[in-house]
mmCIF file of C-alpha atoms in Angstrom:
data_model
loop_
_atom_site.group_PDB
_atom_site.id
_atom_site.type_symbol
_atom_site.label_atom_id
_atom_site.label_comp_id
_atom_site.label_asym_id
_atom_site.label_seq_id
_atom_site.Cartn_x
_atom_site.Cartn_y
_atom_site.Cartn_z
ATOM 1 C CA UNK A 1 112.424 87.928 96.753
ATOM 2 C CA UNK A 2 113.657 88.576 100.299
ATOM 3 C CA UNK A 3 116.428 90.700 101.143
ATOM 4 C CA UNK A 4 117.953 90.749 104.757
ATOM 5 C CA UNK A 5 121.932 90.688 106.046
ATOM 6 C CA UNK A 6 121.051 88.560 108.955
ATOM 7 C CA UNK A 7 121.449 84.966 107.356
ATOM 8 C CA UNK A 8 119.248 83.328 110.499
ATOM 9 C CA UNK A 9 116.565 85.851 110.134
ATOM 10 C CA UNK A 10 116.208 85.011 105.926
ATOM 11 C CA UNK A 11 115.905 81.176 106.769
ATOM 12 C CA UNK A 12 113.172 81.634 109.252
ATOM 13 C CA UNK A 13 111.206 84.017 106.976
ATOM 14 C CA UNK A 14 112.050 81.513 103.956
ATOM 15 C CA UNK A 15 110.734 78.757 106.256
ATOM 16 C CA UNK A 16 107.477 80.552 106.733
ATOM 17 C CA UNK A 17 106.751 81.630 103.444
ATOM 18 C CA UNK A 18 107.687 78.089 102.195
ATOM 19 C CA UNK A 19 105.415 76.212 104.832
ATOM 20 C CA UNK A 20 102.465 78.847 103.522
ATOM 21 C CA UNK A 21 102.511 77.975 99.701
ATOM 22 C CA UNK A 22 105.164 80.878 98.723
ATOM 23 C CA UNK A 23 108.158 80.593 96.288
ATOM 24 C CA UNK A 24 110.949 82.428 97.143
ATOM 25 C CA UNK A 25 112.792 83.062 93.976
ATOM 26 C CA UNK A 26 115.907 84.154 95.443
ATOM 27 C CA UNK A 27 117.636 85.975 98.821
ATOM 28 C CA UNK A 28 119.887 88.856 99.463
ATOM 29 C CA UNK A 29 122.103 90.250 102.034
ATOM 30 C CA UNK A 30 122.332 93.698 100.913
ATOM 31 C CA UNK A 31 120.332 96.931 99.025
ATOM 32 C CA UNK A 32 122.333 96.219 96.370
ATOM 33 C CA UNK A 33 121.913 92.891 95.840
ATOM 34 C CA UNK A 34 117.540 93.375 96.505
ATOM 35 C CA UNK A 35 117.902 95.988 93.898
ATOM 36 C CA UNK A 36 119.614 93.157 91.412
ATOM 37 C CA UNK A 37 117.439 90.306 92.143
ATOM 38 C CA UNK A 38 114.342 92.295 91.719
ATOM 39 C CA UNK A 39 115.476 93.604 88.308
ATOM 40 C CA UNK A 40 116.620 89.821 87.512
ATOM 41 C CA UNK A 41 113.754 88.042 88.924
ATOM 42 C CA UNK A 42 111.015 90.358 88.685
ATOM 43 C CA UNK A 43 109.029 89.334 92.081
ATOM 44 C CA UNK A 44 105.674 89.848 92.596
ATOM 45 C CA UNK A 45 106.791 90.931 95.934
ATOM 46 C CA UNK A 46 110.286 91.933 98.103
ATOM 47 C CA UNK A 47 110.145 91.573 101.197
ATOM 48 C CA UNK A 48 113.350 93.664 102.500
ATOM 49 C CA UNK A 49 115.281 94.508 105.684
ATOM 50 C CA UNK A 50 115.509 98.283 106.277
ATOM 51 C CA UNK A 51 118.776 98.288 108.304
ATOM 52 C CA UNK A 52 120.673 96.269 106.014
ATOM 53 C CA UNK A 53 123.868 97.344 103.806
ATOM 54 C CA UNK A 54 123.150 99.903 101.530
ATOM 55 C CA UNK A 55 119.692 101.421 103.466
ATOM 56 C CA UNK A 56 116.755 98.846 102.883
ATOM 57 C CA UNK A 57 114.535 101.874 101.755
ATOM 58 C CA UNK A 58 116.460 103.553 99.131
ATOM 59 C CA UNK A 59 116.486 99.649 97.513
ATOM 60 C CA UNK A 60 112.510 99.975 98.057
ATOM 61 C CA UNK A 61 112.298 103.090 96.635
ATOM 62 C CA UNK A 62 114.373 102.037 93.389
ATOM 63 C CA UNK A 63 112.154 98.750 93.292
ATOM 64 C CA UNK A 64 109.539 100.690 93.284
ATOM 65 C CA UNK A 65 110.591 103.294 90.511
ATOM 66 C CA UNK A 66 112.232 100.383 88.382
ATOM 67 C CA UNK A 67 109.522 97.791 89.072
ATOM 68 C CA UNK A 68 105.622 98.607 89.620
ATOM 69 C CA UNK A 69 104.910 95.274 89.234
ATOM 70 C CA UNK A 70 106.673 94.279 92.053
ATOM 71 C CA UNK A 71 105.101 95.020 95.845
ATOM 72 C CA UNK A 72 107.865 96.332 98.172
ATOM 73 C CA UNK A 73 107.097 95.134 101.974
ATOM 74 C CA UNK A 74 109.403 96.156 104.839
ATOM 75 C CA UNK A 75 110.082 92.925 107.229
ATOM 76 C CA UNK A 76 111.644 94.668 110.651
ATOM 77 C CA UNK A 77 112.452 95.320 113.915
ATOM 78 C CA UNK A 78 112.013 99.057 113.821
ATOM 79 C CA UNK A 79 108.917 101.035 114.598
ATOM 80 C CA UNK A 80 110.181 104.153 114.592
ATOM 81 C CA UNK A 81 107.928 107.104 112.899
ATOM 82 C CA UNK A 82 110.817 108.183 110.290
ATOM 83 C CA UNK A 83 111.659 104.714 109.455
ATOM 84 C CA UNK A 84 107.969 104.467 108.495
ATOM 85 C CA UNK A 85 107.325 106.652 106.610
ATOM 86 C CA UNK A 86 110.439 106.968 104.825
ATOM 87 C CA UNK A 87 109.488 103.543 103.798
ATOM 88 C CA UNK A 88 105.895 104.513 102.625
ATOM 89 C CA UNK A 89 107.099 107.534 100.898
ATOM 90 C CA UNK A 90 109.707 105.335 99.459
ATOM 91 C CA UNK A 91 107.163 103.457 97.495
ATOM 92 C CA UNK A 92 106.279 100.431 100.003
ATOM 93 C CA UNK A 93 102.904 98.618 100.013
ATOM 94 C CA UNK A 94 103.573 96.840 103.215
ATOM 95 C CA UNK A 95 105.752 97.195 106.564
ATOM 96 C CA UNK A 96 106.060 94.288 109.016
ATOM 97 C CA UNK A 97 107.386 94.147 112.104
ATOM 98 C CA UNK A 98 110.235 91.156 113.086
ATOM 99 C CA UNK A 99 108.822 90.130 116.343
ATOM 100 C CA UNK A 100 105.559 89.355 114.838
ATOM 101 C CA UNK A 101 104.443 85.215 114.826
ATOM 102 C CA UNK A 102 106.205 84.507 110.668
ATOM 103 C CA UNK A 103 103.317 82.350 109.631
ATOM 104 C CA UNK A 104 101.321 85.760 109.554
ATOM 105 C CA UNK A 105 103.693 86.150 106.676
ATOM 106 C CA UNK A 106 102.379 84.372 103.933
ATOM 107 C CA UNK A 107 98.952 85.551 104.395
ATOM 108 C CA UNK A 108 99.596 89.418 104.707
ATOM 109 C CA UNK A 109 101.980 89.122 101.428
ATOM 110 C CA UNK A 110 98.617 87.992 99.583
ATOM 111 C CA UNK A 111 96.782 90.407 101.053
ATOM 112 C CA UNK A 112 99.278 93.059 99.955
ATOM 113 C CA UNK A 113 98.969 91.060 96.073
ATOM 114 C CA UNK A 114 95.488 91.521 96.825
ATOM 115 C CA UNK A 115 95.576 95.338 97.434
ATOM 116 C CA UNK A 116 95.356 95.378 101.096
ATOM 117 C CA UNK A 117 98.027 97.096 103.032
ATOM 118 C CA UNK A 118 100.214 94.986 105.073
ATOM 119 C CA UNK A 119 100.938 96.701 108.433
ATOM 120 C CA UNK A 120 100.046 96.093 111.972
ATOM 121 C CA UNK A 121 96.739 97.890 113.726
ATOM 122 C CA UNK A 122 99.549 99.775 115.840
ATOM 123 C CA UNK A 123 101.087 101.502 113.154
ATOM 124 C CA UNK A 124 97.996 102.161 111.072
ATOM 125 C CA UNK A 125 96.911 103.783 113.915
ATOM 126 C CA UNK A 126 100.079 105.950 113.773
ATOM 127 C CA UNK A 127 99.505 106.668 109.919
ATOM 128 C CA UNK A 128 96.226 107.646 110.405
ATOM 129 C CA UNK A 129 96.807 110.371 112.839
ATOM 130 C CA UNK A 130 99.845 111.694 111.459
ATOM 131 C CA UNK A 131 97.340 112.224 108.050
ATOM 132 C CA UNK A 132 94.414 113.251 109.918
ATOM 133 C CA UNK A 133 95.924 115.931 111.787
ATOM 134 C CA UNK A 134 94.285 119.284 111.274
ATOM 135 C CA UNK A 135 97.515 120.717 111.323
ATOM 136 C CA UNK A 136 100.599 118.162 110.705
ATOM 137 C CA UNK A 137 103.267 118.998 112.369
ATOM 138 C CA UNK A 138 103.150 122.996 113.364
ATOM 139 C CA UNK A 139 100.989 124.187 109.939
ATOM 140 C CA UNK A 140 97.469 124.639 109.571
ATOM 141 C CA UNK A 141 96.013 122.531 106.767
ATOM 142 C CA UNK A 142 92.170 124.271 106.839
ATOM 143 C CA UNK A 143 93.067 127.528 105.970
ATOM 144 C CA UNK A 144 92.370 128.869 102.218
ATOM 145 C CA UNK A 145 95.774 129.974 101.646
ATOM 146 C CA UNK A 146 97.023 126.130 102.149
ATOM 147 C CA UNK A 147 94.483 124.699 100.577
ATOM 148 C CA UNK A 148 96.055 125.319 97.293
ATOM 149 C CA UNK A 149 99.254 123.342 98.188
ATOM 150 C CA UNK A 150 99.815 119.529 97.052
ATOM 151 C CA UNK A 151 100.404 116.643 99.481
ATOM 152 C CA UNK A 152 104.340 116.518 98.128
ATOM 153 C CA UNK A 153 104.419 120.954 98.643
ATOM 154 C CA UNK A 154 103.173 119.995 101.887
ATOM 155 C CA UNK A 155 106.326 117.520 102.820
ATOM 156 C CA UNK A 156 108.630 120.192 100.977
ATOM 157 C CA UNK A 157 107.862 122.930 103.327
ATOM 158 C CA UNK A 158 107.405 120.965 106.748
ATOM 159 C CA UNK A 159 110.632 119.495 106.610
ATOM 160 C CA UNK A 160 111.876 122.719 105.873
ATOM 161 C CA UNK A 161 109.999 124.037 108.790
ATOM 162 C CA UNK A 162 111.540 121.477 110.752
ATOM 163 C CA UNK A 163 115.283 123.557 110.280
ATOM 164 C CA UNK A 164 116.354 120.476 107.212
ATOM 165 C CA UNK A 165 118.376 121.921 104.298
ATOM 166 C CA UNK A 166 117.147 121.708 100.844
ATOM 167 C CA UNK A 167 119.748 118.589 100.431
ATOM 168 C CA UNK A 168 118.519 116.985 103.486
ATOM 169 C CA UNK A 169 115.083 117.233 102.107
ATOM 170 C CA UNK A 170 115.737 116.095 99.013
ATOM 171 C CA UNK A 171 117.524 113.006 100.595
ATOM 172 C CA UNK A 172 114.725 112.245 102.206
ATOM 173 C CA UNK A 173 112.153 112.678 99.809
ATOM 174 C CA UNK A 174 114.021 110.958 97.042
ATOM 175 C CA UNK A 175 114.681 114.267 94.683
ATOM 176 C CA UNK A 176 117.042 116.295 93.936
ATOM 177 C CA UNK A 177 117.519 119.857 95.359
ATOM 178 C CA UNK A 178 116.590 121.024 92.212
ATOM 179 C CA UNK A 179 113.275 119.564 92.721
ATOM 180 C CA UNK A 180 113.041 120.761 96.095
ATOM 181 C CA UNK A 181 113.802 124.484 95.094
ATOM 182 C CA UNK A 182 110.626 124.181 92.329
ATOM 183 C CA UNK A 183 108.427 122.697 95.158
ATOM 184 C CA UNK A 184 109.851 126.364 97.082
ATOM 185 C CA UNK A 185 109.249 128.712 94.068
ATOM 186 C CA UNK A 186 105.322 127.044 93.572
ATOM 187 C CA UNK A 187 104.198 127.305 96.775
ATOM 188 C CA UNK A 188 105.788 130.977 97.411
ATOM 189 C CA UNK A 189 103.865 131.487 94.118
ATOM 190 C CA UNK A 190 100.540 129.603 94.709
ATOM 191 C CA UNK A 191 100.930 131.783 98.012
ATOM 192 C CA UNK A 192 101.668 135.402 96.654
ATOM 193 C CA UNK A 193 104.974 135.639 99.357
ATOM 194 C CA UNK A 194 108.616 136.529 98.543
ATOM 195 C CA UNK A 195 110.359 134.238 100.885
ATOM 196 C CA UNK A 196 110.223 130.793 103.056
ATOM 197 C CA UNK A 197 109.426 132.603 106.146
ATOM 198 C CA UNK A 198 106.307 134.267 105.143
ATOM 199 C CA UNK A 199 105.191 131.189 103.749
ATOM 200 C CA UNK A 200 105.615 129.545 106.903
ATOM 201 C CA UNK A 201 104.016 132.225 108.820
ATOM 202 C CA UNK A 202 100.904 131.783 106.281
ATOM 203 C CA UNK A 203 101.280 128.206 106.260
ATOM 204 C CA UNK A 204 100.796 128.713 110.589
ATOM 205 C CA UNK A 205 97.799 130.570 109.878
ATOM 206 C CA UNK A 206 99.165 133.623 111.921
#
């Protein structure tokens, strides 16, 4: 199933995925409409536009919720950090870039079908340092104290380190703020502070 406003763009990427032995099982121009087709269709993969109507990766991320089954690969033009890994935390398996040759296409959709992860070296390069970090963004993942947190704790309180509300992380983490606020309370427990800001000064190892 591939989802993208741009009607040239979807006729190319049809083309490609045609010419390489794919069935495309049906198009869309919007999130709502990649959300519909998927539930309608069930695809072993959607390939979707980020930056179309209705935000590419909140339709990945309820593909993803709604639809195991189905693979969710990003197909564009941006290579910008948050847009990827928004995506990834939004559930996808692959992310593509636009100005890459489109008979790659066919072969890094079975490769995602396969298990592999469909991304250029370029960006894996960027997901592998932003993981292997010592200290992601300004906290200090070796210490014992942070040890004890979980990789979603983790996203919780950097964002919030970052100056985010509690609604603008839970927008971008797919919760709710309720959710958000019980990520807060655990780690404040699992810590032994009384508020955010000691937690972040642990969390900094200072």
């Amino acid at each position: 199933m591939l989802a993208d406003d741009h009607a040239r763009m979807r006729a190319a990427v049809r083309h490609a995925l045609e010419a390489g032995g794919c069935e495309v099982c049906a198009e869309g121009a919007s999130a709502d409409d990649a959300v519909r087709l998927a539930a309608e269709h069930r695809p072993d993969v959607a390939l979707l536009d980020i930056h179309m109507p209705g935000n590419g990766i909140r339709a990945a991320e309820q593909i993803s919720r709604s639809l195991p089954q189905t693979a969710v690969v990003m197909l564009t033009r941006s290579d910008d950090d948050e847009d990827l890994f928004d995506a990834l935390r939004a559930g996808a398996a692959g992310y593509l870039l636009k100005g890459a040759d489109p008979a790659t296409l066919p072969g890094a959709l079975r490769g995602v079908l396969a298990g592999e992860a469909a991304m250029s070296p370029a960006l894996v390069t960027r997901v592998l340092q932003e993981f292997r970090a010592p200290g992601r963004r300004m906290f200090r993942r070796r210490s014992d104290a942070a040890g004890k947190l979980s990789p979603r704790e983790w996203e919780v309180m950097e964002l919030l380190a970052e100056g985010r509300s509690t609604e603008e992380v839970a927008a971008k983490l797919f919760v709710s703020p309720t959710t958000v606020r019980v990520h807060v309370s655990t780690v404040l427990r699992k810590l032994r502070v009384k508020d955010r800001e000691s937690a972040f000064r642990v969390l900094k190892g200072e």
